[in-house]
Amino acid sequence: MTSGTQPRSPFPFDAIARQGKEPLRQLLEKLPVPRRDAVLEEVGWVIRLLDAASGDQYFRVPVEALGWWRKVKPQEEREQYLWGAILLALLIPELPERFLAHPLPAPCLEGVLEQLQRIVSGLTGDSPRPMSLEHDLFLKDLGICRLEMVPGGAALIEKYAAIPRSLAFRHGLRQMLQVTKMALQHRGRIAPYLALHLHTPMLRSFNESGWERCYRLAAELLSLHPEYRGLIGSSWFYDPAVEKITPTLSYLRRFPLQGGAFFLRVGSSPADIDLATRRDLSGNRVKLYQEGKYLPTSYLLVWPRAQLLSWAQR
């Protein structure tokens, strides 16, 4: 670990910022000339709304911004893509200034630049990717362009997350005591935490080395930001049952547990069932679920700050 090392200038993003100007020009050329300035003004207003709400989770889009989108979004998918692409394209030239306001540790830059390059390269093509303030994949790309979500190997690392207080009242006394202890240690607050989110364009790094890199990059961010209390992430694959059913995924719990993390039971949902059975290459999870012997259940990873930093220094 590099103790929160970070570049002292915006130079890491200068090249991608220059590169992003051409897609913006091409996108605007698809609009009638009299409409271009108005579109830039409207989209710029949405960006200011998003920035004013900085400190909230990526999927919590300001009501005003959502209202604007639902009012102006075209019915045709091609035109909808254009509006969303302009929103992303306007953010790219701002990256050097955003980096000054939201500095990142040097080890995080490679992944950020790789994902930004992917986003810029897809702005003017005929990609089927979603471009909507109501679509999760787009909101994650939006978070990357605003430097609010950091690509970290196997997953995105988001700022500003919190442990749901409701978990204290679920699944028994032991879990209640765990959540209560955390709250008491931090004067009743169980936020902010860094949070993990899977992102489809990054799934090729969903492997043991990709997750180890992710956890180490999270430690870099913690080093730079003393206000964060640790790292959290919720998924069906943190369920202890998965270690026995799909041993090849056992590392997902092993790394954190070896480093002092613990897990809180969240519960089962249709989304957990879908995700756990959709890409089951071995067929074991699907078979056991259909036989009523396995119910995909989500658990919340909680890796306290001190323990994660200690693990990363080994």
PDB file of C-alpha atoms in Angstrom:
ATOM      1  CA  MET A   1       0.000   0.000   0.000  1.00  0.00           C
ATOM      2  CA  THR A   2       1.198   3.532  -0.714  1.00  0.00           C
ATOM      3  CA  SER A   3      -0.390   5.365   2.228  1.00  0.00           C
ATOM      4  CA  GLY A   4      -2.847   7.304   0.100  1.00  0.00           C
ATOM      5  CA  THR A   5      -0.265   8.418  -2.461  1.00  0.00           C
ATOM      6  CA  GLN A   6      -1.797  10.635  -5.128  1.00  0.00           C
ATOM      7  CA  PRO A   7      -0.618  12.728  -8.071  1.00  0.00           C
ATOM      8  CA  ARG A   8      -0.195  16.450  -7.369  1.00  0.00           C
ATOM      9  CA  SER A   9      -1.638  17.691 -10.645  1.00  0.00           C
ATOM     10  CA  PRO A  10      -4.608  17.005 -12.917  1.00  0.00           C
ATOM     11  CA  PHE A  11      -2.329  15.661 -15.653  1.00  0.00           C
ATOM     12  CA  PRO A  12      -3.583  12.044 -15.445  1.00  0.00           C
ATOM     13  CA  PHE A  13      -6.904  13.182 -16.948  1.00  0.00           C
ATOM     14  CA  ASP A  14      -5.726  15.809 -19.434  1.00  0.00           C
ATOM     15  CA  ALA A  15      -5.485  13.400 -22.382  1.00  0.00           C
ATOM     16  CA  ILE A  16      -8.892  11.804 -21.870  1.00  0.00           C
ATOM     17  CA  ALA A  17     -10.421  15.271 -21.328  1.00  0.00           C
ATOM     18  CA  ARG A  18      -9.103  16.417 -24.710  1.00  0.00           C
ATOM     19  CA  GLN A  19     -10.239  13.189 -26.331  1.00  0.00           C
ATOM     20  CA  GLY A  20     -13.762  13.692 -25.000  1.00  0.00           C
ATOM     21  CA  LYS A  21     -14.287  16.986 -26.814  1.00  0.00           C
ATOM     22  CA  GLU A  22     -14.623  15.349 -30.237  1.00  0.00           C
ATOM     23  CA  PRO A  23     -17.472  12.974 -29.292  1.00  0.00           C
ATOM     24  CA  LEU A  24     -19.312  15.927 -27.748  1.00  0.00           C
ATOM     25  CA  ARG A  25     -18.956  17.884 -30.991  1.00  0.00           C
ATOM     26  CA  GLN A  26     -20.222  14.934 -33.035  1.00  0.00           C
ATOM     27  CA  LEU A  27     -23.183  14.393 -30.734  1.00  0.00           C
ATOM     28  CA  LEU A  28     -24.227  18.040 -30.888  1.00  0.00           C
ATOM     29  CA  GLU A  29     -24.073  17.953 -34.690  1.00  0.00           C
ATOM     30  CA  LYS A  30     -26.960  15.471 -34.603  1.00  0.00           C
ATOM     31  CA  LEU A  31     -29.177  18.188 -33.117  1.00  0.00           C
ATOM     32  CA  PRO A  32     -30.729  21.105 -35.024  1.00  0.00           C
ATOM     33  CA  VAL A  33     -28.421  24.130 -34.737  1.00  0.00           C
ATOM     34  CA  PRO A  34     -30.982  26.340 -32.925  1.00  0.00           C
ATOM     35  CA  ARG A  35     -31.460  23.623 -30.286  1.00  0.00           C
ATOM     36  CA  ARG A  36     -27.815  22.988 -29.363  1.00  0.00           C
ATOM     37  CA  ASP A  37     -27.233  25.796 -26.878  1.00  0.00           C
ATOM     38  CA  ALA A  38     -30.489  25.042 -25.077  1.00  0.00           C
ATOM     39  CA  VAL A  39     -29.572  21.353 -24.778  1.00  0.00           C
ATOM     40  CA  LEU A  40     -26.143  22.221 -23.381  1.00  0.00           C
ATOM     41  CA  GLU A  41     -27.764  24.539 -20.855  1.00  0.00           C
ATOM     42  CA  GLU A  42     -30.328  21.937 -19.765  1.00  0.00           C
ATOM     43  CA  VAL A  43     -27.806  19.113 -19.456  1.00  0.00           C
ATOM     44  CA  GLY A  44     -25.394  21.409 -17.623  1.00  0.00           C
ATOM     45  CA  TRP A  45     -28.190  22.179 -15.159  1.00  0.00           C
ATOM     46  CA  VAL A  46     -28.671  18.441 -14.548  1.00  0.00           C
ATOM     47  CA  ILE A  47     -24.944  18.050 -13.865  1.00  0.00           C
ATOM     48  CA  ARG A  48     -25.125  20.869 -11.319  1.00  0.00           C
ATOM     49  CA  LEU A  49     -28.060  19.121  -9.630  1.00  0.00           C
ATOM     50  CA  LEU A  50     -26.061  15.905  -9.430  1.00  0.00           C
ATOM     51  CA  ASP A  51     -23.056  17.719  -8.006  1.00  0.00           C
ATOM     52  CA  ALA A  52     -25.200  19.461  -5.417  1.00  0.00           C
ATOM     53  CA  ALA A  53     -26.406  16.037  -4.287  1.00  0.00           C
ATOM     54  CA  SER A  54     -22.855  14.706  -4.004  1.00  0.00           C
ATOM     55  CA  GLY A  55     -22.645  12.679  -0.833  1.00  0.00           C
ATOM     56  CA  ASP A  56     -25.613  10.484  -1.669  1.00  0.00           C
ATOM     57  CA  GLN A  57     -25.539   7.024  -3.228  1.00  0.00           C
ATOM     58  CA  TYR A  58     -25.225   6.756  -6.996  1.00  0.00           C
ATOM     59  CA  PHE A  59     -28.776   5.500  -7.615  1.00  0.00           C
ATOM     60  CA  ARG A  60     -30.431   8.339  -5.679  1.00  0.00           C
ATOM     61  CA  VAL A  61     -30.929  10.758  -8.545  1.00  0.00           C
ATOM     62  CA  PRO A  62     -32.278  14.192  -7.499  1.00  0.00           C
ATOM     63  CA  VAL A  63     -36.034  14.439  -7.986  1.00  0.00           C
ATOM     64  CA  GLU A  64     -35.639  17.524 -10.186  1.00  0.00           C
ATOM     65  CA  ALA A  65     -33.220  15.713 -12.501  1.00  0.00           C
ATOM     66  CA  LEU A  66     -35.517  12.699 -12.809  1.00  0.00           C
ATOM     67  CA  GLY A  67     -38.459  14.982 -13.499  1.00  0.00           C
ATOM     68  CA  TRP A  68     -36.495  16.703 -16.259  1.00  0.00           C
ATOM     69  CA  TRP A  69     -35.513  13.379 -17.800  1.00  0.00           C
ATOM     70  CA  ARG A  70     -39.054  12.017 -17.822  1.00  0.00           C
ATOM     71  CA  LYS A  71     -40.285  15.230 -19.387  1.00  0.00           C
ATOM     72  CA  VAL A  72     -37.724  15.560 -22.191  1.00  0.00           C
ATOM     73  CA  LYS A  73     -36.674  11.978 -22.895  1.00  0.00           C
ATOM     74  CA  PRO A  74     -37.605  11.006 -26.446  1.00  0.00           C
ATOM     75  CA  GLN A  75     -39.696   7.958 -27.146  1.00  0.00           C
ATOM     76  CA  GLU A  76     -37.251   6.593 -29.721  1.00  0.00           C
ATOM     77  CA  GLU A  77     -34.300   4.700 -28.266  1.00  0.00           C
ATOM     78  CA  ARG A  78     -31.836   6.334 -30.681  1.00  0.00           C
ATOM     79  CA  GLU A  79     -32.789   9.840 -29.560  1.00  0.00           C
ATOM     80  CA  GLN A  80     -32.763   8.784 -25.903  1.00  0.00           C
ATOM     81  CA  TYR A  81     -29.222   7.515 -26.415  1.00  0.00           C
ATOM     82  CA  LEU A  82     -28.241  10.935 -27.767  1.00  0.00           C
ATOM     83  CA  TRP A  83     -29.432  12.799 -24.663  1.00  0.00           C
ATOM     84  CA  GLY A  84     -27.657  10.416 -22.302  1.00  0.00           C
ATOM     85  CA  ALA A  85     -24.474  10.440 -24.365  1.00  0.00           C
ATOM     86  CA  ILE A  86     -24.366  14.253 -24.296  1.00  0.00           C
ATOM     87  CA  LEU A  87     -24.672  14.147 -20.503  1.00  0.00           C
ATOM     88  CA  LEU A  88     -21.637  11.846 -20.226  1.00  0.00           C
ATOM     89  CA  ALA A  89     -19.715  13.732 -22.919  1.00  0.00           C
ATOM     90  CA  LEU A  90     -20.103  17.041 -21.086  1.00  0.00           C
ATOM     91  CA  LEU A  91     -18.473  15.516 -18.012  1.00  0.00           C
ATOM     92  CA  ILE A  92     -15.342  14.230 -19.762  1.00  0.00           C
ATOM     93  CA  PRO A  93     -13.653  17.624 -20.418  1.00  0.00           C
ATOM     94  CA  GLU A  94     -14.281  18.523 -16.750  1.00  0.00           C
ATOM     95  CA  LEU A  95     -12.211  15.593 -15.445  1.00  0.00           C
ATOM     96  CA  PRO A  96      -9.016  17.544 -14.617  1.00  0.00           C
ATOM     97  CA  GLU A  97     -10.976  19.994 -12.463  1.00  0.00           C
ATOM     98  CA  ARG A  98     -12.980  17.200 -10.860  1.00  0.00           C
ATOM     99  CA  PHE A  99      -9.770  15.383 -10.030  1.00  0.00           C
ATOM    100  CA  LEU A 100      -8.561  18.431  -8.119  1.00  0.00           C
ATOM    101  CA  ALA A 101     -11.816  18.448  -6.146  1.00  0.00           C
ATOM    102  CA  HIS A 102     -11.959  14.646  -5.744  1.00  0.00           C
ATOM    103  CA  PRO A 103      -8.344  13.403  -5.655  1.00  0.00           C
ATOM    104  CA  LEU A 104      -7.678   9.716  -6.056  1.00  0.00           C
ATOM    105  CA  PRO A 105      -4.773   7.554  -4.892  1.00  0.00           C
ATOM    106  CA  ALA A 106      -2.287   6.841  -7.678  1.00  0.00           C
ATOM    107  CA  PRO A 107      -2.942   3.052  -7.705  1.00  0.00           C
ATOM    108  CA  CYS A 108      -6.619   3.725  -8.546  1.00  0.00           C
ATOM    109  CA  LEU A 109      -5.914   5.735 -11.687  1.00  0.00           C
ATOM    110  CA  GLU A 110      -5.284   2.843 -14.074  1.00  0.00           C
ATOM    111  CA  GLY A 111      -8.744   1.366 -13.570  1.00  0.00           C
ATOM    112  CA  VAL A 112     -10.446   4.765 -13.715  1.00  0.00           C
ATOM    113  CA  LEU A 113      -8.748   5.687 -16.986  1.00  0.00           C
ATOM    114  CA  GLU A 114      -9.532   2.281 -18.493  1.00  0.00           C
ATOM    115  CA  GLN A 115     -13.254   2.668 -17.799  1.00  0.00           C
ATOM    116  CA  LEU A 116     -13.283   6.301 -18.950  1.00  0.00           C
ATOM    117  CA  GLN A 117     -11.679   5.211 -22.217  1.00  0.00           C
ATOM    118  CA  ARG A 118     -14.415   2.606 -22.644  1.00  0.00           C
ATOM    119  CA  ILE A 119     -17.101   5.215 -22.010  1.00  0.00           C
ATOM    120  CA  VAL A 120     -15.607   7.794 -24.390  1.00  0.00           C
ATOM    121  CA  SER A 121     -15.095   5.204 -27.137  1.00  0.00           C
ATOM    122  CA  GLY A 122     -18.764   4.251 -26.995  1.00  0.00           C
ATOM    123  CA  LEU A 123     -20.287   7.722 -27.036  1.00  0.00           C
ATOM    124  CA  THR A 124     -20.687   8.130 -30.790  1.00  0.00           C
ATOM    125  CA  GLY A 125     -21.124   4.521 -31.921  1.00  0.00           C
ATOM    126  CA  ASP A 126     -24.222   2.443 -32.431  1.00  0.00           C
ATOM    127  CA  SER A 127     -23.794   0.711 -29.102  1.00  0.00           C
ATOM    128  CA  PRO A 128     -26.938  -0.814 -27.557  1.00  0.00           C
ATOM    129  CA  ARG A 129     -25.824   0.321 -24.102  1.00  0.00           C
ATOM    130  CA  PRO A 130     -28.501   2.089 -22.050  1.00  0.00           C
ATOM    131  CA  MET A 131     -28.413   5.871 -21.724  1.00  0.00           C
ATOM    132  CA  SER A 132     -31.036   6.762 -19.153  1.00  0.00           C
ATOM    133  CA  LEU A 133     -31.147   8.327 -15.694  1.00  0.00           C
ATOM    134  CA  GLU A 134     -33.472   5.445 -14.840  1.00  0.00           C
ATOM    135  CA  HIS A 135     -31.014   2.672 -15.756  1.00  0.00           C
ATOM    136  CA  ASP A 136     -28.505   1.234 -13.297  1.00  0.00           C
ATOM    137  CA  LEU A 137     -25.682   0.686 -15.810  1.00  0.00           C
ATOM    138  CA  PHE A 138     -25.885   4.279 -17.018  1.00  0.00           C
ATOM    139  CA  LEU A 139     -25.931   5.657 -13.475  1.00  0.00           C
ATOM    140  CA  LYS A 140     -22.756   3.712 -12.683  1.00  0.00           C
ATOM    141  CA  ASP A 141     -21.008   5.117 -15.762  1.00  0.00           C
ATOM    142  CA  LEU A 142     -22.242   8.539 -14.699  1.00  0.00           C
ATOM    143  CA  GLY A 143     -20.667   7.970 -11.280  1.00  0.00           C
ATOM    144  CA  ILE A 144     -17.363   7.022 -12.908  1.00  0.00           C
ATOM    145  CA  CYS A 145     -17.364  10.181 -15.044  1.00  0.00           C
ATOM    146  CA  ARG A 146     -18.004  12.274 -11.930  1.00  0.00           C
ATOM    147  CA  LEU A 147     -15.198  10.440 -10.058  1.00  0.00           C
ATOM    148  CA  GLU A 148     -17.738   9.423  -7.418  1.00  0.00           C
ATOM    149  CA  MET A 149     -17.375   5.721  -8.221  1.00  0.00           C
ATOM    150  CA  VAL A 150     -13.908   4.212  -8.518  1.00  0.00           C
ATOM    151  CA  PRO A 151     -13.312   1.151 -10.722  1.00  0.00           C
ATOM    152  CA  GLY A 152     -11.409  -1.269  -8.518  1.00  0.00           C
ATOM    153  CA  GLY A 153     -10.559  -4.499 -10.274  1.00  0.00           C
ATOM    154  CA  ALA A 154     -13.609  -6.736  -9.866  1.00  0.00           C
ATOM    155  CA  ALA A 155     -16.055  -4.071  -8.670  1.00  0.00           C
ATOM    156  CA  LEU A 156     -16.836  -0.389  -8.458  1.00  0.00           C
ATOM    157  CA  ILE A 157     -16.057   1.287  -5.148  1.00  0.00           C
ATOM    158  CA  GLU A 158     -18.648   3.897  -4.210  1.00  0.00           C
ATOM    159  CA  LYS A 159     -18.346   6.629  -1.630  1.00  0.00           C
ATOM    160  CA  TYR A 160     -21.003   7.714   0.864  1.00  0.00           C
ATOM    161  CA  ALA A 161     -22.678   4.383   1.699  1.00  0.00           C
ATOM    162  CA  ALA A 162     -24.152   3.377   5.066  1.00  0.00           C
ATOM    163  CA  ILE A 163     -25.065   0.194   6.916  1.00  0.00           C
ATOM    164  CA  PRO A 164     -28.874  -0.113   7.059  1.00  0.00           C
ATOM    165  CA  ARG A 165     -30.007   0.280  10.668  1.00  0.00           C
ATOM    166  CA  SER A 166     -32.798  -2.196  10.003  1.00  0.00           C
ATOM    167  CA  LEU A 167     -30.234  -5.020  10.013  1.00  0.00           C
ATOM    168  CA  ALA A 168     -30.001  -4.629  13.790  1.00  0.00           C
ATOM    169  CA  PHE A 169     -33.570  -5.892  14.110  1.00  0.00           C
ATOM    170  CA  ARG A 170     -33.256  -8.914  11.847  1.00  0.00           C
ATOM    171  CA  HIS A 171     -31.885 -12.401  12.289  1.00  0.00           C
ATOM    172  CA  GLY A 172     -31.293 -12.662  15.991  1.00  0.00           C
ATOM    173  CA  LEU A 173     -29.569 -11.224  19.021  1.00  0.00           C
ATOM    174  CA  ARG A 174     -26.012 -11.688  17.797  1.00  0.00           C
ATOM    175  CA  GLN A 175     -26.571  -9.517  14.731  1.00  0.00           C
ATOM    176  CA  MET A 176     -28.347  -6.876  16.810  1.00  0.00           C
ATOM    177  CA  LEU A 177     -25.348  -6.721  19.153  1.00  0.00           C
ATOM    178  CA  GLN A 178     -22.912  -6.435  16.236  1.00  0.00           C
ATOM    179  CA  VAL A 179     -24.749  -3.489  14.690  1.00  0.00           C
ATOM    180  CA  THR A 180     -25.300  -1.832  18.082  1.00  0.00           C
ATOM    181  CA  LYS A 181     -21.610  -2.152  18.923  1.00  0.00           C
ATOM    182  CA  MET A 182     -20.627  -0.461  15.656  1.00  0.00           C
ATOM    183  CA  ALA A 183     -23.076   2.365  16.278  1.00  0.00           C
ATOM    184  CA  LEU A 184     -21.805   2.924  19.828  1.00  0.00           C
ATOM    185  CA  GLN A 185     -18.206   2.999  18.641  1.00  0.00           C
ATOM    186  CA  HIS A 186     -19.058   5.856  16.281  1.00  0.00           C
ATOM    187  CA  ARG A 187     -21.471   7.923  18.398  1.00  0.00           C
ATOM    188  CA  GLY A 188     -24.545   6.314  16.932  1.00  0.00           C
ATOM    189  CA  ARG A 189     -23.488   6.675  13.301  1.00  0.00           C
ATOM    190  CA  ILE A 190     -22.935   3.742  10.968  1.00  0.00           C
ATOM    191  CA  ALA A 191     -21.801   5.843   8.008  1.00  0.00           C
ATOM    192  CA  PRO A 192     -20.002   6.732   5.844  1.00  0.00           C
ATOM    193  CA  TYR A 193     -18.566   3.572   4.336  1.00  0.00           C
ATOM    194  CA  LEU A 194     -17.132   2.731   0.965  1.00  0.00           C
ATOM    195  CA  ALA A 195     -19.402   0.279  -0.859  1.00  0.00           C
ATOM    196  CA  LEU A 196     -18.841  -2.375  -3.523  1.00  0.00           C
ATOM    197  CA  HIS A 197     -20.996  -2.678  -6.646  1.00  0.00           C
ATOM    198  CA  LEU A 198     -20.659  -5.060  -9.573  1.00  0.00           C
ATOM    199  CA  HIS A 199     -20.622  -3.415 -13.007  1.00  0.00           C
ATOM    200  CA  THR A 200     -21.240  -5.473 -16.152  1.00  0.00           C
ATOM    201  CA  PRO A 201     -18.348  -3.968 -18.208  1.00  0.00           C
ATOM    202  CA  MET A 202     -15.936  -5.046 -15.448  1.00  0.00           C
ATOM    203  CA  LEU A 203     -17.074  -8.652 -14.997  1.00  0.00           C
ATOM    204  CA  ARG A 204     -14.036 -10.021 -16.825  1.00  0.00           C
ATOM    205  CA  SER A 205     -12.083  -9.170 -13.664  1.00  0.00           C
ATOM    206  CA  PHE A 206     -14.462 -11.166 -11.457  1.00  0.00           C
ATOM    207  CA  ASN A 207     -11.815 -13.603 -10.250  1.00  0.00           C
ATOM    208  CA  GLU A 208      -9.574 -14.089  -7.249  1.00  0.00           C
ATOM    209  CA  SER A 209      -6.876 -11.638  -8.331  1.00  0.00           C
ATOM    210  CA  GLY A 210      -9.493  -9.068  -9.397  1.00  0.00           C
ATOM    211  CA  TRP A 211     -11.124  -9.156  -5.968  1.00  0.00           C
ATOM    212  CA  GLU A 212      -7.825  -8.989  -4.110  1.00  0.00           C
ATOM    213  CA  ARG A 213      -6.955  -5.898  -6.156  1.00  0.00           C
ATOM    214  CA  CYS A 214     -10.378  -4.441  -5.385  1.00  0.00           C
ATOM    215  CA  TYR A 215      -9.917  -4.815  -1.637  1.00  0.00           C
ATOM    216  CA  ARG A 216      -6.415  -3.316  -1.814  1.00  0.00           C
ATOM    217  CA  LEU A 217      -7.645  -0.318  -3.798  1.00  0.00           C
ATOM    218  CA  ALA A 218     -10.402   0.182  -1.230  1.00  0.00           C
ATOM    219  CA  ALA A 219      -7.660   0.311   1.406  1.00  0.00           C
ATOM    220  CA  GLU A 220      -5.896   2.995  -0.651  1.00  0.00           C
ATOM    221  CA  LEU A 221      -9.070   5.072  -0.638  1.00  0.00           C
ATOM    222  CA  LEU A 222      -9.465   4.604   3.110  1.00  0.00           C
ATOM    223  CA  SER A 223      -5.908   5.826   3.573  1.00  0.00           C
ATOM    224  CA  LEU A 224      -6.728   9.000   1.676  1.00  0.00           C
ATOM    225  CA  HIS A 225     -10.097   9.521   3.398  1.00  0.00           C
ATOM    226  CA  PRO A 226      -9.938   9.144   7.190  1.00  0.00           C
ATOM    227  CA  GLU A 227     -13.655   9.906   7.487  1.00  0.00           C
ATOM    228  CA  TYR A 228     -14.674   6.513   6.075  1.00  0.00           C
ATOM    229  CA  ARG A 229     -15.298   3.766   8.612  1.00  0.00           C
ATOM    230  CA  GLY A 230     -14.560   0.838   6.331  1.00  0.00           C
ATOM    231  CA  LEU A 231     -15.885  -1.125   3.367  1.00  0.00           C
ATOM    232  CA  ILE A 232     -19.274  -2.767   2.851  1.00  0.00           C
ATOM    233  CA  GLY A 233     -20.904  -4.763   0.083  1.00  0.00           C
ATOM    234  CA  SER A 234     -24.039  -6.886  -0.190  1.00  0.00           C
ATOM    235  CA  SER A 235     -24.459  -9.999  -2.337  1.00  0.00           C
ATOM    236  CA  TRP A 236     -25.760 -13.546  -2.535  1.00  0.00           C
ATOM    237  CA  PHE A 237     -22.181 -14.805  -2.992  1.00  0.00           C
ATOM    238  CA  TYR A 238     -21.278 -13.773   0.578  1.00  0.00           C
ATOM    239  CA  ASP A 239     -23.696 -16.441   1.852  1.00  0.00           C
ATOM    240  CA  PRO A 240     -21.741 -19.121   3.813  1.00  0.00           C
ATOM    241  CA  ALA A 241     -23.734 -21.789   1.955  1.00  0.00           C
ATOM    242  CA  VAL A 242     -22.083 -20.780  -1.331  1.00  0.00           C
ATOM    243  CA  GLU A 243     -18.669 -21.905  -0.048  1.00  0.00           C
ATOM    244  CA  LYS A 244     -19.906 -25.506   0.024  1.00  0.00           C
ATOM    245  CA  ILE A 245     -22.126 -25.404  -3.053  1.00  0.00           C
ATOM    246  CA  THR A 246     -19.641 -23.536  -5.278  1.00  0.00           C
ATOM    247  CA  PRO A 247     -16.151 -23.958  -3.738  1.00  0.00           C
ATOM    248  CA  THR A 248     -14.552 -21.972  -6.569  1.00  0.00           C
ATOM    249  CA  LEU A 249     -16.182 -18.843  -5.088  1.00  0.00           C
ATOM    250  CA  SER A 250     -14.966 -19.479  -1.532  1.00  0.00           C
ATOM    251  CA  TYR A 251     -12.255 -16.806  -1.901  1.00  0.00           C
ATOM    252  CA  LEU A 252     -14.982 -14.143  -1.883  1.00  0.00           C
ATOM    253  CA  ARG A 253     -15.454 -14.718   1.849  1.00  0.00           C
ATOM    254  CA  ARG A 254     -11.971 -15.996   2.632  1.00  0.00           C
ATOM    255  CA  PHE A 255     -10.083 -12.761   1.881  1.00  0.00           C
ATOM    256  CA  PRO A 256     -12.298 -10.574   4.088  1.00  0.00           C
ATOM    257  CA  LEU A 257     -12.566 -13.095   6.934  1.00  0.00           C
ATOM    258  CA  GLN A 258      -8.795 -13.510   7.042  1.00  0.00           C
ATOM    259  CA  GLY A 259      -8.533  -9.734   7.267  1.00  0.00           C
ATOM    260  CA  GLY A 260     -10.924  -9.221  10.171  1.00  0.00           C
ATOM    261  CA  ALA A 261     -14.188  -8.622   8.304  1.00  0.00           C
ATOM    262  CA  PHE A 262     -17.561 -10.034   9.301  1.00  0.00           C
ATOM    263  CA  PHE A 263     -20.915 -10.578   7.622  1.00  0.00           C
ATOM    264  CA  LEU A 264     -24.489  -9.578   8.467  1.00  0.00           C
ATOM    265  CA  ARG A 265     -27.448 -11.526   7.128  1.00  0.00           C
ATOM    266  CA  VAL A 266     -29.695  -9.391   4.907  1.00  0.00           C
ATOM    267  CA  GLY A 267     -32.215 -11.930   3.618  1.00  0.00           C
ATOM    268  CA  SER A 268     -33.460 -13.439   0.379  1.00  0.00           C
ATOM    269  CA  SER A 269     -35.160 -11.657  -2.502  1.00  0.00           C
ATOM    270  CA  PRO A 270     -36.199 -12.481  -6.082  1.00  0.00           C
ATOM    271  CA  ALA A 271     -33.116 -10.558  -7.257  1.00  0.00           C
ATOM    272  CA  ASP A 272     -30.827 -12.754  -5.138  1.00  0.00           C
ATOM    273  CA  ILE A 273     -32.428 -15.889  -6.555  1.00  0.00           C
ATOM    274  CA  ASP A 274     -32.109 -14.617 -10.122  1.00  0.00           C
ATOM    275  CA  LEU A 275     -28.464 -13.562  -9.757  1.00  0.00           C
ATOM    276  CA  ALA A 276     -27.391 -16.737  -7.956  1.00  0.00           C
ATOM    277  CA  THR A 277     -28.927 -19.050 -10.541  1.00  0.00           C
ATOM    278  CA  ARG A 278     -28.516 -17.091 -13.784  1.00  0.00           C
ATOM    279  CA  ARG A 279     -24.797 -17.758 -14.353  1.00  0.00           C
ATOM    280  CA  ASP A 280     -24.414 -21.045 -12.535  1.00  0.00           C
ATOM    281  CA  LEU A 281     -21.952 -22.851 -14.814  1.00  0.00           C
ATOM    282  CA  SER A 282     -21.836 -25.971 -12.656  1.00  0.00           C
ATOM    283  CA  GLY A 283     -25.603 -26.126 -12.241  1.00  0.00           C
ATOM    284  CA  ASN A 284     -25.255 -26.947  -8.532  1.00  0.00           C
ATOM    285  CA  ARG A 285     -27.013 -23.839  -7.231  1.00  0.00           C
ATOM    286  CA  VAL A 286     -29.888 -24.193  -9.694  1.00  0.00           C
ATOM    287  CA  LYS A 287     -30.339 -27.872  -8.859  1.00  0.00           C
ATOM    288  CA  LEU A 288     -30.319 -27.365  -5.090  1.00  0.00           C
ATOM    289  CA  TYR A 289     -32.647 -24.354  -5.357  1.00  0.00           C
ATOM    290  CA  GLN A 290     -35.131 -26.312  -7.468  1.00  0.00           C
ATOM    291  CA  GLU A 291     -34.991 -29.155  -4.942  1.00  0.00           C
ATOM    292  CA  GLY A 292     -35.702 -26.742  -2.085  1.00  0.00           C
ATOM    293  CA  LYS A 293     -32.315 -27.399  -0.477  1.00  0.00           C
ATOM    294  CA  TYR A 294     -30.820 -23.937  -1.093  1.00  0.00           C
ATOM    295  CA  LEU A 295     -32.328 -20.473  -0.954  1.00  0.00           C
ATOM    296  CA  PRO A 296     -30.044 -17.741  -2.337  1.00  0.00           C
ATOM    297  CA  THR A 297     -29.613 -15.265   0.503  1.00  0.00           C
ATOM    298  CA  SER A 298     -27.820 -11.946   0.610  1.00  0.00           C
ATOM    299  CA  TYR A 299     -25.229 -11.105   3.257  1.00  0.00           C
ATOM    300  CA  LEU A 300     -23.575  -7.763   3.927  1.00  0.00           C
ATOM    301  CA  LEU A 301     -19.790  -7.687   4.071  1.00  0.00           C
ATOM    302  CA  VAL A 302     -18.540  -5.310   6.777  1.00  0.00           C
ATOM    303  CA  TRP A 303     -14.786  -4.756   6.760  1.00  0.00           C
ATOM    304  CA  PRO A 304     -13.873  -2.214   9.446  1.00  0.00           C
ATOM    305  CA  ARG A 305     -11.341   0.427   8.542  1.00  0.00           C
ATOM    306  CA  ALA A 306      -8.504  -0.598  10.863  1.00  0.00           C
ATOM    307  CA  GLN A 307      -8.760  -4.268   9.929  1.00  0.00           C
ATOM    308  CA  LEU A 308      -8.809  -3.616   6.169  1.00  0.00           C
ATOM    309  CA  LEU A 309      -5.825  -1.277   6.363  1.00  0.00           C
ATOM    310  CA  SER A 310      -3.918  -3.834   8.424  1.00  0.00           C
ATOM    311  CA  TRP A 311      -4.723  -6.623   5.930  1.00  0.00           C
ATOM    312  CA  ALA A 312      -3.588  -4.486   2.976  1.00  0.00           C
ATOM    313  CA  GLN A 313      -0.200  -3.835   4.590  1.00  0.00           C
ATOM    314  CA  ARG A 314       0.662  -7.542   4.856  1.00  0.00           C
TER     315      ARG A 314
END
